[in-house]
Every structure is written in structure tokens, then in C-alpha cells.
Short mmCIF file of C-alpha atoms and ligand atoms in Angstrom, two decimals:
data_model
loop_
_atom_site.label_atom_id
_atom_site.label_comp_id
_atom_site.label_asym_id
_atom_site.label_seq_id
_atom_site.Cartn_x
_atom_site.Cartn_y
_atom_site.Cartn_z
CA UNK A 11 -23.37 7.20 96.06
CA UNK A 12 -22.20 8.10 92.55
CA UNK A 13 -23.27 4.66 91.38
CA UNK A 14 -26.83 5.19 92.54
CA UNK A 15 -27.06 8.69 91.04
CA UNK A 16 -25.66 7.48 87.74
CA UNK A 17 -28.76 5.35 87.24
CA UNK A 18 -30.82 8.49 87.05
CA UNK A 19 -28.64 10.15 84.46
CA UNK A 20 -30.39 10.74 81.18
CA UNK A 21 -27.13 11.90 79.64
CA UNK A 22 -23.62 10.96 80.64
CA UNK A 23 -20.77 12.60 78.80
CA UNK A 24 -17.19 11.87 79.60
CA UNK A 25 -13.90 12.94 78.12
CA UNK A 26 -15.58 14.43 75.07
CA UNK A 27 -13.23 16.13 72.58
CA UNK A 28 -13.83 17.55 69.16
CA UNK A 29 -11.70 19.60 66.82
CA UNK A 30 -12.45 21.39 63.58
CA UNK A 31 -9.56 21.57 61.12
CA UNK A 32 -7.04 20.76 63.83
CA UNK A 33 -8.42 23.33 66.27
CA UNK A 34 -9.74 21.93 69.54
CA UNK A 35 -13.29 23.16 70.09
CA UNK A 36 -14.28 20.74 72.86
CA UNK A 37 -11.52 19.71 75.20
CA UNK A 38 -12.15 16.72 77.43
CA UNK A 39 -15.67 17.68 78.49
CA UNK A 40 -17.50 15.61 81.07
CA UNK A 41 -21.03 16.25 82.21
CA UNK A 42 -23.97 14.36 83.65
CA UNK A 43 -27.57 15.40 83.17
CA UNK A 44 -30.02 13.92 85.63
CA UNK A 45 -33.54 13.03 84.80
CA UNK A 46 -36.17 15.76 85.15
CA UNK A 47 -33.61 18.51 85.59
CA UNK A 48 -32.86 21.65 83.63
CA UNK A 49 -29.21 22.21 82.76
CA UNK A 50 -28.30 25.65 81.47
CA UNK A 51 -25.09 26.04 79.49
CA UNK A 52 -23.71 29.56 79.42
CA UNK A 53 -20.51 31.08 78.14
CA UNK A 54 -19.20 33.53 75.63
CA UNK A 55 -19.66 33.08 71.93
CA UNK A 56 -17.30 30.67 70.19
CA UNK A 57 -16.70 28.72 73.39
CA UNK A 58 -18.11 25.47 71.99
CA UNK A 59 -21.62 25.44 73.47
CA UNK A 60 -23.38 24.70 70.19
CA UNK A 61 -20.84 22.04 69.30
CA UNK A 62 -21.32 20.37 72.68
CA UNK A 63 -25.09 20.34 72.20
CA UNK A 64 -24.82 19.02 68.65
CA UNK A 65 -22.59 16.19 69.83
CA UNK A 66 -25.37 15.02 72.14
CA UNK A 67 -27.61 13.95 69.26
CA UNK A 68 -24.61 13.22 67.06
CA UNK A 69 -25.37 15.91 64.53
CA UNK A 70 -21.67 16.46 65.17
CA UNK A 71 -19.30 13.50 65.57
CA UNK A 72 -16.96 13.85 68.52
CA UNK A 73 -13.34 12.78 68.03
CA UNK A 74 -13.15 10.94 71.31
CA UNK A 75 -14.93 10.38 74.57
CA UNK A 76 -18.15 8.61 75.44
CA UNK A 77 -21.78 9.63 75.50
CA UNK A 78 -24.57 7.58 77.00
CA UNK A 79 -28.29 8.25 76.77
CA UNK A 80 -30.54 6.60 79.36
CA UNK A 81 -27.55 4.51 80.38
CA UNK A 82 -26.94 3.08 76.91
CA UNK A 83 -23.75 4.19 75.15
CA UNK A 84 -24.38 6.00 71.88
CA UNK A 85 -20.82 7.02 71.22
CA UNK A 86 -17.67 5.30 72.45
CA UNK A 87 -14.14 4.62 71.26
CA UNK A 88 -14.45 7.20 68.50
CA UNK A 89 -17.43 5.49 66.91
CA UNK A 90 -21.19 5.83 66.87
CA UNK A 91 -22.71 2.82 68.58
CA UNK A 92 -26.41 3.35 68.11
CA UNK A 93 -29.05 3.56 65.44
CA UNK A 94 -29.04 7.28 64.63
CA UNK A 95 -32.78 7.72 63.92
CA UNK A 96 -33.58 5.86 67.14
CA UNK A 97 -31.20 8.07 69.13
CA UNK A 98 -32.64 11.24 67.65
CA UNK A 99 -36.15 10.21 68.54
CA UNK A 100 -35.08 10.14 72.17
CA UNK A 101 -33.07 13.38 72.04
CA UNK A 102 -35.15 16.27 70.73
CA UNK A 103 -33.61 19.50 69.51
CA UNK A 104 -34.77 23.09 69.15
CA UNK A 105 -32.63 25.31 66.94
CA UNK A 106 -31.76 28.96 67.21
CA UNK A 107 -33.28 29.66 63.78
CA UNK A 108 -36.34 27.37 64.28
CA UNK A 109 -35.73 25.46 61.04
CA UNK A 110 -39.40 24.68 60.57
CA UNK A 111 -40.35 22.99 57.30
CA UNK A 112 -41.69 25.91 55.23
CA UNK A 113 -43.73 23.75 52.87
CA UNK A 114 -45.83 22.34 55.68
CA UNK A 115 -48.34 23.90 58.05
CA UNK A 116 -47.65 24.09 61.78
CA UNK A 117 -49.56 20.91 62.58
CA UNK A 118 -47.91 19.01 59.72
CA UNK A 119 -44.52 20.11 61.04
CA UNK A 120 -45.42 18.55 64.37
CA UNK A 121 -46.82 15.37 62.79
CA UNK A 122 -43.97 14.69 60.38
CA UNK A 123 -41.61 12.83 62.71
CA UNK A 124 -44.27 10.68 64.43
CA UNK A 125 -45.74 9.66 61.07
CA UNK A 126 -42.26 8.82 59.81
CA UNK A 127 -41.64 6.75 62.93
CA UNK A 128 -44.79 4.74 62.24
CA UNK A 129 -47.25 6.36 64.66
CA UNK A 130 -50.77 5.92 63.18
CA UNK A 131 -52.28 8.96 61.49
CA UNK A 132 -55.05 9.58 64.03
CA UNK A 133 -52.74 9.27 67.00
CA UNK A 134 -50.14 11.55 65.42
CA UNK A 135 -52.88 14.08 64.76
CA UNK A 136 -54.23 14.00 68.30
CA UNK A 137 -50.74 14.23 69.72
CA UNK A 138 -49.98 17.25 67.52
CA UNK A 139 -53.18 19.02 68.57
CA UNK A 140 -52.40 18.43 72.23
CA UNK A 141 -48.87 19.77 71.77
CA UNK A 142 -50.01 22.82 69.84
CA UNK A 143 -52.48 23.58 72.61
CA UNK A 144 -49.67 23.21 75.09
CA UNK A 145 -47.58 25.85 73.30
CA UNK A 146 -50.76 27.97 72.93
CA UNK A 147 -50.85 27.75 69.16
CA UNK A 148 -53.89 25.61 68.42
CA UNK A 149 -55.42 28.58 66.59
CA UNK A 150 -52.42 28.66 64.23
CA UNK A 151 -52.38 24.92 63.47
CA UNK A 152 -53.00 25.28 59.74
CA UNK A 153 -50.79 28.33 59.21
CA UNK A 154 -47.52 28.08 57.32
CA UNK A 155 -44.27 29.12 59.02
CA UNK A 156 -43.91 32.24 56.88
CA UNK A 157 -47.29 33.41 58.14
CA UNK A 158 -46.15 33.19 61.76
CA UNK A 159 -44.04 35.44 63.98
CA UNK A 160 -40.64 34.27 65.16
CA UNK A 161 -42.02 33.50 68.60
CA UNK A 162 -44.83 31.42 67.13
CA UNK A 163 -42.42 29.56 64.88
CA UNK A 164 -40.18 28.72 67.78
CA UNK A 165 -43.12 27.44 69.80
CA UNK A 166 -44.14 25.20 66.89
CA UNK A 167 -40.53 24.00 66.79
CA UNK A 168 -40.78 23.12 70.48
CA UNK A 169 -44.01 21.19 69.86
CA UNK A 170 -42.34 19.44 66.93
CA UNK A 171 -39.38 18.41 69.08
CA UNK A 172 -41.73 17.06 71.75
CA UNK A 173 -43.82 15.01 69.34
CA UNK A 174 -41.67 11.90 69.68
CA UNK A 175 -41.69 12.14 73.48
CA UNK A 176 -37.92 12.41 73.81
CA UNK A 177 -36.11 11.64 77.07
CA UNK A 178 -34.26 14.91 76.81
CA UNK A 179 -34.79 18.13 74.92
CA UNK A 180 -31.86 20.25 73.72
CA UNK A 181 -32.25 23.98 73.10
CA UNK A 182 -29.61 26.05 71.33
CA UNK A 183 -30.19 29.71 72.16
CA UNK A 184 -33.91 29.38 71.42
CA UNK A 185 -34.65 33.06 71.92
CA UNK A 186 -31.59 34.78 70.54
CA UNK A 187 -33.13 35.55 67.16
CA UNK A 188 -36.37 36.84 68.68
CA UNK A 189 -37.67 40.26 69.69
CA UNK A 190 -38.41 40.82 73.41
CA UNK A 191 -42.12 40.07 73.09
CA UNK A 192 -41.54 36.79 71.26
CA UNK A 193 -38.77 35.94 73.71
CA UNK A 194 -41.30 36.35 76.52
CA UNK A 195 -43.77 33.98 74.81
CA UNK A 196 -41.15 31.32 74.22
CA UNK A 197 -39.72 31.56 77.74
CA UNK A 198 -43.24 31.23 79.15
CA UNK A 199 -43.75 27.99 77.22
CA UNK A 200 -40.35 26.71 78.31
CA UNK A 201 -41.09 27.59 81.92
CA UNK A 202 -44.31 25.55 81.76
CA UNK A 203 -42.44 22.75 80.08
CA UNK A 204 -39.79 22.78 82.78
CA UNK A 205 -42.52 22.32 85.37
CA UNK A 206 -43.75 19.13 83.70
CA UNK A 207 -40.62 17.28 84.68
CA UNK A 208 -39.04 16.98 81.27
CA UNK A 209 -35.24 16.88 81.08
CA UNK A 210 -33.80 19.89 79.29
CA UNK A 211 -30.34 21.05 78.28
CA UNK A 212 -30.39 24.66 77.31
CA UNK A 213 -27.75 26.92 75.83
CA UNK A 214 -28.82 30.44 76.65
CA UNK A 215 -27.86 34.02 77.20
CA UNK A 216 -31.02 34.64 79.23
CA UNK A 217 -29.27 34.55 82.56
CA UNK A 218 -32.30 35.62 84.57
CA UNK A 219 -34.26 32.77 83.03
CA UNK A 220 -31.43 30.33 83.71
CA UNK A 221 -31.29 31.43 87.31
CA UNK A 222 -35.03 30.96 87.63
CA UNK A 223 -35.59 27.58 86.01
CA UNK A 224 -32.24 25.79 85.90
CA UNK A 225 -31.25 23.16 88.42
CA UNK A 226 -27.69 23.14 87.19
CA UNK A 227 -25.63 25.79 85.42
CA UNK A 228 -22.57 24.94 83.35
CA UNK A 229 -20.09 27.57 82.25
CA UNK A 230 -18.24 26.67 79.04
CA UNK A 231 -15.18 28.58 77.96
CA UNK A 232 -12.70 27.75 75.21
CA UNK A 233 -14.00 24.20 74.91
CA UNK A 234 -13.84 23.39 78.60
CA UNK A 235 -16.31 23.37 81.44
CA UNK A 236 -14.62 25.82 83.76
CA UNK A 237 -17.35 25.87 86.33
CA UNK A 238 -20.63 24.15 87.13
CA UNK A 239 -23.06 24.02 89.99
CA UNK A 240 -26.28 25.41 91.35
CA UNK A 241 -27.48 28.57 89.59
CA UNK A 242 -27.21 30.71 92.68
CA UNK A 243 -23.61 29.71 93.11
CA UNK A 244 -22.42 29.93 89.48
CA UNK A 245 -24.37 33.05 88.60
CA UNK A 246 -23.99 34.93 91.87
CA UNK A 247 -20.77 33.73 93.42
CA UNK A 248 -18.69 32.31 90.60
CA UNK A 249 -15.49 30.63 91.68
CA UNK A 250 -13.67 30.86 88.37
CA UNK A 251 -12.28 34.23 87.30
CA UNK A 252 -13.45 33.54 83.70
CA UNK A 253 -17.05 33.09 84.82
CA UNK A 254 -16.84 36.26 86.85
CA UNK A 255 -15.42 38.16 83.89
CA UNK A 256 -18.15 36.80 81.61
CA UNK A 257 -20.89 37.75 84.03
CA UNK A 258 -19.67 41.31 84.57
CA UNK A 259 -19.21 41.75 80.87
CA UNK A 260 -22.63 40.38 80.19
CA UNK A 261 -24.38 42.49 82.79
CA UNK A 262 -22.61 45.61 81.62
CA UNK A 263 -23.73 45.01 78.04
CA UNK A 264 -27.26 44.74 79.37
CA UNK A 265 -27.56 41.11 78.26
CA UNK A 266 -29.88 40.40 81.16
CA UNK B 15 -58.16 32.36 0.90
CA UNK B 16 -59.59 29.35 2.75
CA UNK B 17 -59.84 26.69 0.14
CA UNK B 18 -58.50 23.62 1.87
CA UNK B 19 -61.30 21.08 2.39
CA UNK B 20 -60.63 20.83 6.15
CA UNK B 21 -63.44 18.40 6.84
CA UNK B 22 -61.52 15.81 4.80
CA UNK B 23 -58.43 16.36 6.93
CA UNK B 24 -59.97 16.62 10.36
CA UNK B 25 -59.10 13.01 11.26
CA UNK B 26 -55.49 13.57 10.15
CA UNK B 27 -55.25 16.71 12.24
CA UNK B 28 -56.83 14.99 15.22
CA UNK B 29 -54.42 12.09 14.95
CA UNK B 30 -51.51 14.50 14.59
CA UNK B 31 -52.62 16.34 17.66
CA UNK B 32 -52.87 13.12 19.66
CA UNK B 33 -49.38 12.14 18.47
CA UNK B 34 -47.99 15.53 19.51
CA UNK B 35 -49.55 15.11 22.94
CA UNK B 36 -48.15 11.56 23.20
CA UNK B 37 -44.64 12.75 22.35
CA UNK B 38 -44.97 15.54 24.88
CA UNK B 39 -46.23 13.32 27.69
CA UNK B 40 -43.77 10.48 27.06
CA UNK B 41 -40.86 12.83 26.38
CA UNK B 42 -41.50 14.97 29.42
CA UNK B 43 -42.11 12.07 31.81
CA UNK B 44 -38.90 10.40 30.67
CA UNK B 45 -36.91 13.64 30.76
CA UNK B 46 -38.13 14.47 34.26
CA UNK B 47 -37.15 11.05 35.60
CA UNK B 48 -33.78 10.99 33.86
CA UNK B 49 -33.20 14.65 34.76
CA UNK B 50 -33.83 13.92 38.44
CA UNK B 51 -31.49 10.93 38.33
CA UNK B 52 -28.77 13.00 36.65
CA UNK B 53 -29.27 15.83 39.15
CA UNK B 54 -28.86 13.39 42.05
CA UNK B 55 -25.73 11.94 40.47
CA UNK B 56 -24.30 15.43 40.11
CA UNK B 57 -24.94 16.08 43.79
CA UNK B 58 -23.25 12.84 44.81
CA UNK B 59 -20.13 12.96 46.93
CA UNK B 60 -18.52 10.43 44.61
CA UNK B 61 -16.51 11.86 41.76
CA UNK B 62 -17.06 8.70 39.73
CA UNK B 63 -20.77 9.50 39.65
CA UNK B 64 -20.52 13.28 39.39
CA UNK B 65 -18.23 13.43 36.37
CA UNK B 66 -20.24 11.25 33.96
CA UNK B 67 -23.39 13.15 34.92
CA UNK B 68 -21.63 16.45 34.24
CA UNK B 69 -20.38 15.24 30.86
CA UNK B 70 -23.87 14.08 29.95
CA UNK B 71 -25.42 17.42 30.84
CA UNK B 72 -22.85 19.52 29.00
CA UNK B 73 -22.97 17.26 25.96
CA UNK B 74 -26.71 17.47 25.42
CA UNK B 75 -26.94 21.14 26.37
CA UNK B 76 -24.50 22.03 23.62
CA UNK B 77 -25.82 19.97 20.73
CA UNK B 78 -28.91 20.96 18.71
CA UNK B 79 -32.02 18.87 19.25
CA UNK B 80 -32.23 18.23 15.52
CA UNK B 81 -28.80 16.62 15.57
CA UNK B 82 -29.93 14.37 18.42
CA UNK B 83 -33.05 13.41 16.45
CA UNK B 84 -31.03 12.54 13.32
CA UNK B 85 -28.49 10.62 15.36
CA UNK B 86 -31.07 8.48 17.14
CA UNK B 87 -33.21 7.87 14.04
CA UNK B 88 -30.79 7.70 11.10
CA UNK B 89 -27.51 7.31 12.98
CA UNK B 90 -28.47 4.41 15.22
CA UNK B 91 -30.38 2.85 12.31
CA UNK B 92 -27.24 2.77 10.21
CA UNK B 93 -25.40 0.69 12.81
CA UNK B 94 -28.21 -1.81 13.08
CA UNK B 95 -30.09 -0.28 16.03
CA UNK B 96 -33.28 0.45 14.15
CA UNK B 97 -35.76 2.54 16.14
CA UNK B 98 -39.15 3.51 14.77
CA UNK B 99 -40.04 7.19 14.55
CA UNK B 100 -41.92 7.21 17.86
CA UNK B 101 -39.10 5.50 19.74
CA UNK B 102 -36.39 7.66 18.20
CA UNK B 103 -38.42 10.85 18.64
CA UNK B 104 -39.27 10.17 22.26
CA UNK B 105 -35.71 9.10 23.06
CA UNK B 106 -34.34 12.32 21.54
CA UNK B 107 -36.69 14.50 23.55
CA UNK B 108 -35.89 12.58 26.74
CA UNK B 109 -32.12 12.80 26.27
CA UNK B 110 -32.17 16.45 25.27
CA UNK B 111 -34.58 17.81 27.88
CA UNK B 112 -33.20 15.67 30.72
CA UNK B 113 -29.97 17.68 30.42
CA UNK B 114 -31.80 20.98 30.96
CA UNK B 115 -34.11 19.61 33.63
CA UNK B 116 -31.17 18.14 35.54
CA UNK B 117 -29.69 21.65 35.79
CA UNK B 118 -32.97 23.06 37.06
CA UNK B 119 -33.42 20.22 39.56
CA UNK B 120 -29.84 20.39 40.77
CA UNK B 121 -29.95 24.08 41.58
CA UNK B 122 -33.39 23.64 43.18
CA UNK B 123 -32.11 20.88 45.47
CA UNK B 124 -29.08 23.02 46.28
CA UNK B 125 -31.42 25.89 47.03
CA UNK B 126 -33.07 24.07 49.94
CA UNK B 127 -31.54 25.46 53.11
CA UNK B 128 -29.05 23.23 54.92
CA UNK B 129 -30.90 23.67 58.20
CA UNK B 130 -33.78 21.73 56.68
CA UNK B 131 -31.80 18.51 56.38
CA UNK B 132 -30.38 19.12 59.80
CA UNK B 133 -33.83 19.58 61.34
CA UNK B 134 -35.02 16.43 59.58
CA UNK B 135 -32.15 14.30 60.85
CA UNK B 136 -32.56 15.76 64.32
CA UNK B 137 -36.13 14.43 64.18
CA UNK B 138 -34.89 10.95 63.39
CA UNK B 139 -35.71 10.92 59.68
CA UNK B 140 -33.44 8.70 57.63
CA UNK B 141 -31.75 9.84 54.44
CA UNK B 142 -34.54 8.65 52.17
CA UNK B 143 -37.34 10.13 54.29
CA UNK B 144 -35.44 13.40 54.56
CA UNK B 145 -35.20 13.62 50.80
CA UNK B 146 -38.74 12.47 50.13
CA UNK B 147 -40.56 14.48 52.78
CA UNK B 148 -38.38 17.54 53.31
CA UNK B 149 -35.91 18.26 50.53
CA UNK B 150 -37.82 17.08 47.47
CA UNK B 151 -41.11 18.95 48.10
CA UNK B 152 -39.24 22.18 48.70
CA UNK B 153 -36.97 21.67 45.70
CA UNK B 154 -40.03 20.95 43.55
CA UNK B 155 -41.45 24.34 44.44
CA UNK B 156 -38.18 26.02 43.49
CA UNK B 157 -37.94 24.04 40.26
CA UNK B 158 -41.53 24.61 39.18
CA UNK B 159 -41.16 27.80 37.09
CA UNK B 160 -38.15 26.51 35.13
CA UNK B 161 -39.69 23.08 34.70
CA UNK B 162 -42.91 24.55 33.37
CA UNK B 163 -41.03 26.61 30.81
CA UNK B 164 -39.26 23.44 29.68
CA UNK B 165 -42.54 21.55 29.33
CA UNK B 166 -44.00 24.15 26.97
CA UNK B 167 -40.69 24.32 25.12
CA UNK B 168 -40.70 20.55 24.72
CA UNK B 169 -44.22 20.60 23.30
CA UNK B 170 -43.19 23.12 20.67
CA UNK B 171 -40.01 21.18 19.89
CA UNK B 172 -42.00 18.08 18.98
CA UNK B 173 -42.57 19.92 15.68
CA UNK B 174 -38.92 19.22 14.80
CA UNK B 175 -39.94 15.59 14.53
CA UNK B 176 -41.43 16.48 11.15
CA UNK B 177 -37.93 15.69 9.87
CA UNK B 178 -38.39 12.01 10.65
CA UNK B 179 -42.07 11.98 9.58
CA UNK B 180 -43.22 11.31 13.10
CA UNK B 181 -46.94 11.67 12.27
CA UNK B 182 -47.37 14.52 14.76
CA UNK B 183 -49.09 17.82 13.94
CA UNK B 184 -46.32 19.34 11.86
CA UNK B 185 -45.94 16.17 9.78
CA UNK B 186 -49.67 16.16 9.15
CA UNK B 187 -49.41 19.79 8.09
CA UNK B 188 -46.73 18.94 5.61
CA UNK B 189 -48.80 16.10 4.15
CA UNK B 190 -51.85 18.32 3.80
CA UNK B 191 -49.73 21.02 2.17
CA UNK B 192 -48.30 18.66 -0.41
CA UNK B 193 -51.81 17.48 -1.26
CA UNK B 194 -53.37 20.96 -1.43
CA UNK B 195 -50.47 23.34 -2.21
CA UNK B 196 -51.95 25.86 0.28
CA UNK B 197 -48.91 26.38 2.54
CA UNK B 198 -50.02 29.66 4.11
CA UNK B 199 -53.46 28.44 5.04
CA UNK B 200 -52.29 25.04 6.28
CA UNK B 201 -49.42 26.30 8.38
CA UNK B 202 -51.55 29.09 9.85
CA UNK B 203 -53.99 26.45 11.03
CA UNK B 204 -51.16 24.26 12.35
CA UNK B 205 -49.62 27.24 14.18
CA UNK B 206 -53.01 28.07 15.65
CA UNK B 207 -53.39 24.50 16.97
CA UNK B 208 -49.96 24.73 18.65
CA UNK B 209 -51.03 28.01 20.21
CA UNK B 210 -54.27 26.51 21.45
CA UNK B 211 -52.27 23.70 23.05
CA UNK B 212 -49.47 25.80 24.52
CA UNK B 213 -51.25 28.88 25.80
CA UNK B 214 -53.70 27.12 28.15
CA UNK B 215 -50.90 24.78 29.21
CA UNK B 216 -48.56 27.59 30.24
CA UNK B 217 -51.39 29.58 31.85
CA UNK B 218 -52.54 26.47 33.68
CA UNK B 219 -49.03 25.85 34.96
CA UNK B 220 -48.76 29.45 36.15
CA UNK B 221 -52.04 29.03 37.98
CA UNK B 222 -50.69 25.84 39.57
CA UNK B 223 -47.52 27.67 40.63
CA UNK B 224 -49.58 30.39 42.25
CA UNK B 225 -51.73 27.88 44.10
CA UNK B 226 -48.75 25.98 45.41
CA UNK B 227 -47.17 29.26 46.39
CA UNK B 228 -50.32 30.23 48.26
CA UNK B 229 -50.00 27.01 50.27
CA UNK B 230 -52.91 25.07 48.77
CA UNK B 231 -52.08 21.40 49.44
CA UNK B 232 -52.15 19.38 46.23
CA UNK B 233 -51.92 15.84 47.54
CA UNK B 234 -55.13 14.18 48.72
CA UNK B 235 -53.30 12.90 51.81
CA UNK B 236 -52.42 16.41 52.92
CA UNK B 237 -55.91 17.68 52.21
CA UNK B 238 -57.43 14.89 54.26
CA UNK B 239 -54.95 15.45 57.07
CA UNK B 240 -55.63 19.17 57.25
CA UNK B 241 -59.39 18.63 57.15
CA UNK B 242 -59.10 16.14 60.01
CA UNK B 243 -56.95 18.64 61.91
CA UNK B 244 -59.53 21.41 61.50
CA UNK B 245 -62.31 19.13 62.71
CA UNK B 246 -60.32 18.03 65.73
CA UNK B 247 -59.42 21.63 66.56
CA UNK B 248 -63.06 22.66 66.64
CA UNK B 249 -63.61 20.42 69.64
CA UNK B 250 -62.68 22.46 72.71
CA UNK B 251 -59.78 21.14 74.77
N1 ADP C 322 -18.74 23.05 61.33
C1 ADP C 322 -17.69 23.77 61.79
N2 ADP C 322 -16.56 23.85 61.07
C2 ADP C 322 -15.51 24.55 61.52
N3 ADP C 322 -15.47 25.23 62.68
C3 ADP C 322 -16.57 25.19 63.45
C4 ADP C 322 -17.75 24.46 63.04
N4 ADP C 322 -18.69 24.62 64.01
C5 ADP C 322 -18.14 25.39 64.95
N5 ADP C 322 -16.87 25.75 64.63
C6 ADP C 322 -15.97 26.56 65.46
O1 ADP C 322 -15.92 26.00 66.74
C7 ADP C 322 -15.90 27.00 67.72
C8 ADP C 322 -17.02 26.78 68.69
O2 ADP C 322 -18.22 27.06 68.03
P1 ADP C 322 -19.64 26.91 68.70
O3 ADP C 322 -19.76 25.53 69.25
O4 ADP C 322 -20.63 27.32 67.71
O5 ADP C 322 -19.55 27.95 69.90
P2 ADP C 322 -20.71 28.70 70.68
O6 ADP C 322 -22.00 27.99 70.39
O7 ADP C 322 -20.30 28.60 72.10
O8 ADP C 322 -20.73 30.10 70.21
C9 ADP C 322 -15.97 28.33 67.01
O9 ADP C 322 -14.68 28.86 66.93
C10 ADP C 322 -16.47 27.96 65.65
O10 ADP C 322 -15.98 28.83 64.68
MG1 MG C 323 -23.77 28.75 69.49
#
């Protein structure tokens, strides 16, 4: 049974550990992400969510453990075992602070990676236009990032991350530096994206959104996955006392 | 007051002007390339590369240009490395201005936000592509004002090459003066020519800065790409 399911895993993480300056930030984390599913990672700040996400495209080097993408190991025995640019073309990432290239217009931001990867100019252009339409920003294609709102910038960043047709898209708190209106725009785009069958791993504090779109919710605390399962279960009837504490705290602070 | 027969000297002045422009172009091109190389060395993680680059920068920033000119022309000549005036003059300008430009370039590269390199690697860009397509264009924008100041400064400093009779404007001025004994008139004209060179240059560079700042794409590739994008976007989905 597990064998058969494993074939459908886009990401397989096992025994992942990482420490910064001798302090363990990820402690023996194992997780599988199945194709065409949305995995939401929740947990209080400083728990290691960003570090976990950044290990998945090796922006951060784990100390130990293994990671496989589409069944092929990318990290094992403490060493990177893949071509990094190739890996990163199959694992897209959307940052909390957008990190758009300020010297380029929206459409050039989206075209940059495909052109660099050797996609012909015309095809890269058509792809970028399609993606900008998908995030409802075709009318802003030739605007520079500084001329756009936070919500618009983040949607361009999503289009940019999709331009190489990655097998999985990672989001690190994509709405936490946005105002409510922009948050709504970005969540709308992500909701539509989720419906297209793309695989997503999403660190978020938008619990209502996680409950709505996620297939799997993972609670990370102090570098460990303390609980995971269906959203209804983890978010409504958490088994672990830490999850329960986090959720009450979060609801009380009006987080969502 | 105006008694110098300028029509007799117009060819000399013209040749001097061309020489001044040649020194400026060659000196600045060389200084920009060497300055960039030194800046990259100073940003290296290897101490063995950083230290020599630092020594170079501090050395040439703290020695007068005139001393550098005398050392390359007379100094090297006395140990058998004879350079002609153009070689020695250009070399001096390159060595001297590369030190200043490397400082400007280094802080500009440092000024590009870390998240930019991160975003580029997350998109699968290699080190070279990241530098070429993401870091360098942004650093260039940051370095532009300082670099432009240096270019105008370099043009004016070519006048120091009069000391090695480099045949540029100031040297021509000195020759005309010794033939006519009209120092005030000659040097007023020479000063005016420098002004006519420098003022449009610095204004032009300011205009360029403003255009780049306003997001006007300078490279033909970008212009073509954006035009193609606009055309494609006019077609309804
Ligand atoms: N580059 C780094 N250097 C040192 N410590 C880090 C670094 N990145 C993260 N940390 C530390 O690791 C812990 C987990 O951080 P992070 O993964 O950002 O948590 P989260 O995203 O859940 O808030 C924090 O205590 C943080 O200070
Ligand atoms: Mg985080």
C-alpha cells in the first residue's frame, strides 16, 4: 500500500535535520507530499517552517536526512545529489516579501527564468502573457514592481514561479505582508491555482484558507512535526496539546 | 585683448581636443573594467583575493594622480620600461580611477538586496546568470551617479597630462602660449573648451540617470521584448 502511494509522491522528506550555530531548528522531520495536493504548514513563529520550506529547494542545506523530488533523490547522506538549477526549475518558490526584480517590468520578471533556461523568446513571451492573465494582471504587464501594490506584486511573483512549470510550488507566508484587500486578491489566485491540480506546499497563518483548500495540514513546533492530517481533524479536533494551544491562541488574537 | 591668430591654431586645438577625448574614452573604459574586476575581488570570499584588491584600492586612493603620471612616464622609463606619453597617460588614468570606481561598484553591488540573489537562485539561475541578469543591472543603477561624477572628473584630470606633453588640450594651450605670450587669452579659450566638453557631458549623464530611473529600457533587446509584449497583450485572450 505504502509502496504504491510512494510513486505518487512529488516530495518525500525523511529524517531531515538542520541546525543553525549548534541549535537544532529542524529535528528529524519526515513528510510526504502527494501529487496534486495542497499541504498547509502551520505553527507558531520560530518553529522552523521557513527553514523546512527552504530545505525543499535547497536554498538551505540540511545537515542530514533525505529529500526526493518526483522520486529522484536530491539530497542524501548529507550531500546535494542533483543539479541545483535543474532542481529549482522543478520546485518553484513564492516568498513572503515577493522579491520581484525591481529593474524589470512584470512580464520581464515572469520571462527571466524561462529565457535563462533556454526557452525561445516567443514562447517565453506567450507563456508569460498566459500566466499574467491567469493571475489577472495582464493590464499591468509592463509596469515595474514599485508601481504595483503588494497584492499585485505577489501575484506577479506567483506567475514568475509558475513560468518554468514546476512539479511543486512552495509558498512561504505569501500574504503576511499584505493588507486585507491584497490578501483577498492573492488568496483568490491561489484558490484558482489549487483547483488546477498543481501541487502546493504552503506555510500560512490563514487558517480559514488552509481549512478550505488544503488536503493535508501539518503542524510544526520547535522543529518537529507534532501533528498532521486532514484539515478538519488538525484544525478542529487537534490531538496534540501544542496544536490545541496554538489554535486557541491564534483564534483569540484574531488571526483568523 | 584678443590678439591670438586663432585661425592658425585651430588644427592644433582640434587635435588637442581629439586627444583629450581619446584619453578620456580609453582611460574611463579601462578604469571601469579594472574597477569592476577589483570590486569583484574585494567581494570574494577568499582572503587571498580580497587583501591584494584592498591594498590596490587604498594605495591609489591615497596617492596624487600627478605622482602616478610621473611614476609611469618617467619612473618606469628610468628602469627600461619606456612607455610613450599616450600609453603612460592612459595607464595612469586607468590605475588611478579604477581605485575610485571599484569603491563605487563594490558598495553598489553590496547595495543590491540579498533577497534578489535568493529569488534568482530559486528560479534556477546559475551564479553567472544571477550576476549578469539580476545583480549587475541593479548595481549599475546604484553606481550610476558616482560613476558619472568620476567620468567628468577624469575628463578634467586629463589636463594634468600637460606635464608629460601628452598633446591633449592643455598641452596645446601651453604651446600656443609660448608662441604668442598671451596666457590669459589662451587659457580662457582652453578653459572654455573644457567647459563645453564637460557641461553637456554631465547634463547628458544626468538625463540618462533620470531616464533609467523612470524605467525607460536602454537595451534594444528589452525594447523589442516590451514592444512584442504590448502587441501580444492587445489581442484579447
Ligand atoms: N539563517 C539563519 N541563521 C541562524 N538562525 C536561523 C536562520 N534561519 C532561521 N534561523 C532560526 O531558526 C529558527 C526557525 O526559523 P524559521 O524557520 O524562520 O521559523 P518560522 O518560519 O517557523 O518562523 C528560528 O529560531 C530562527 O531564528
Ligand atoms: Mg517563517
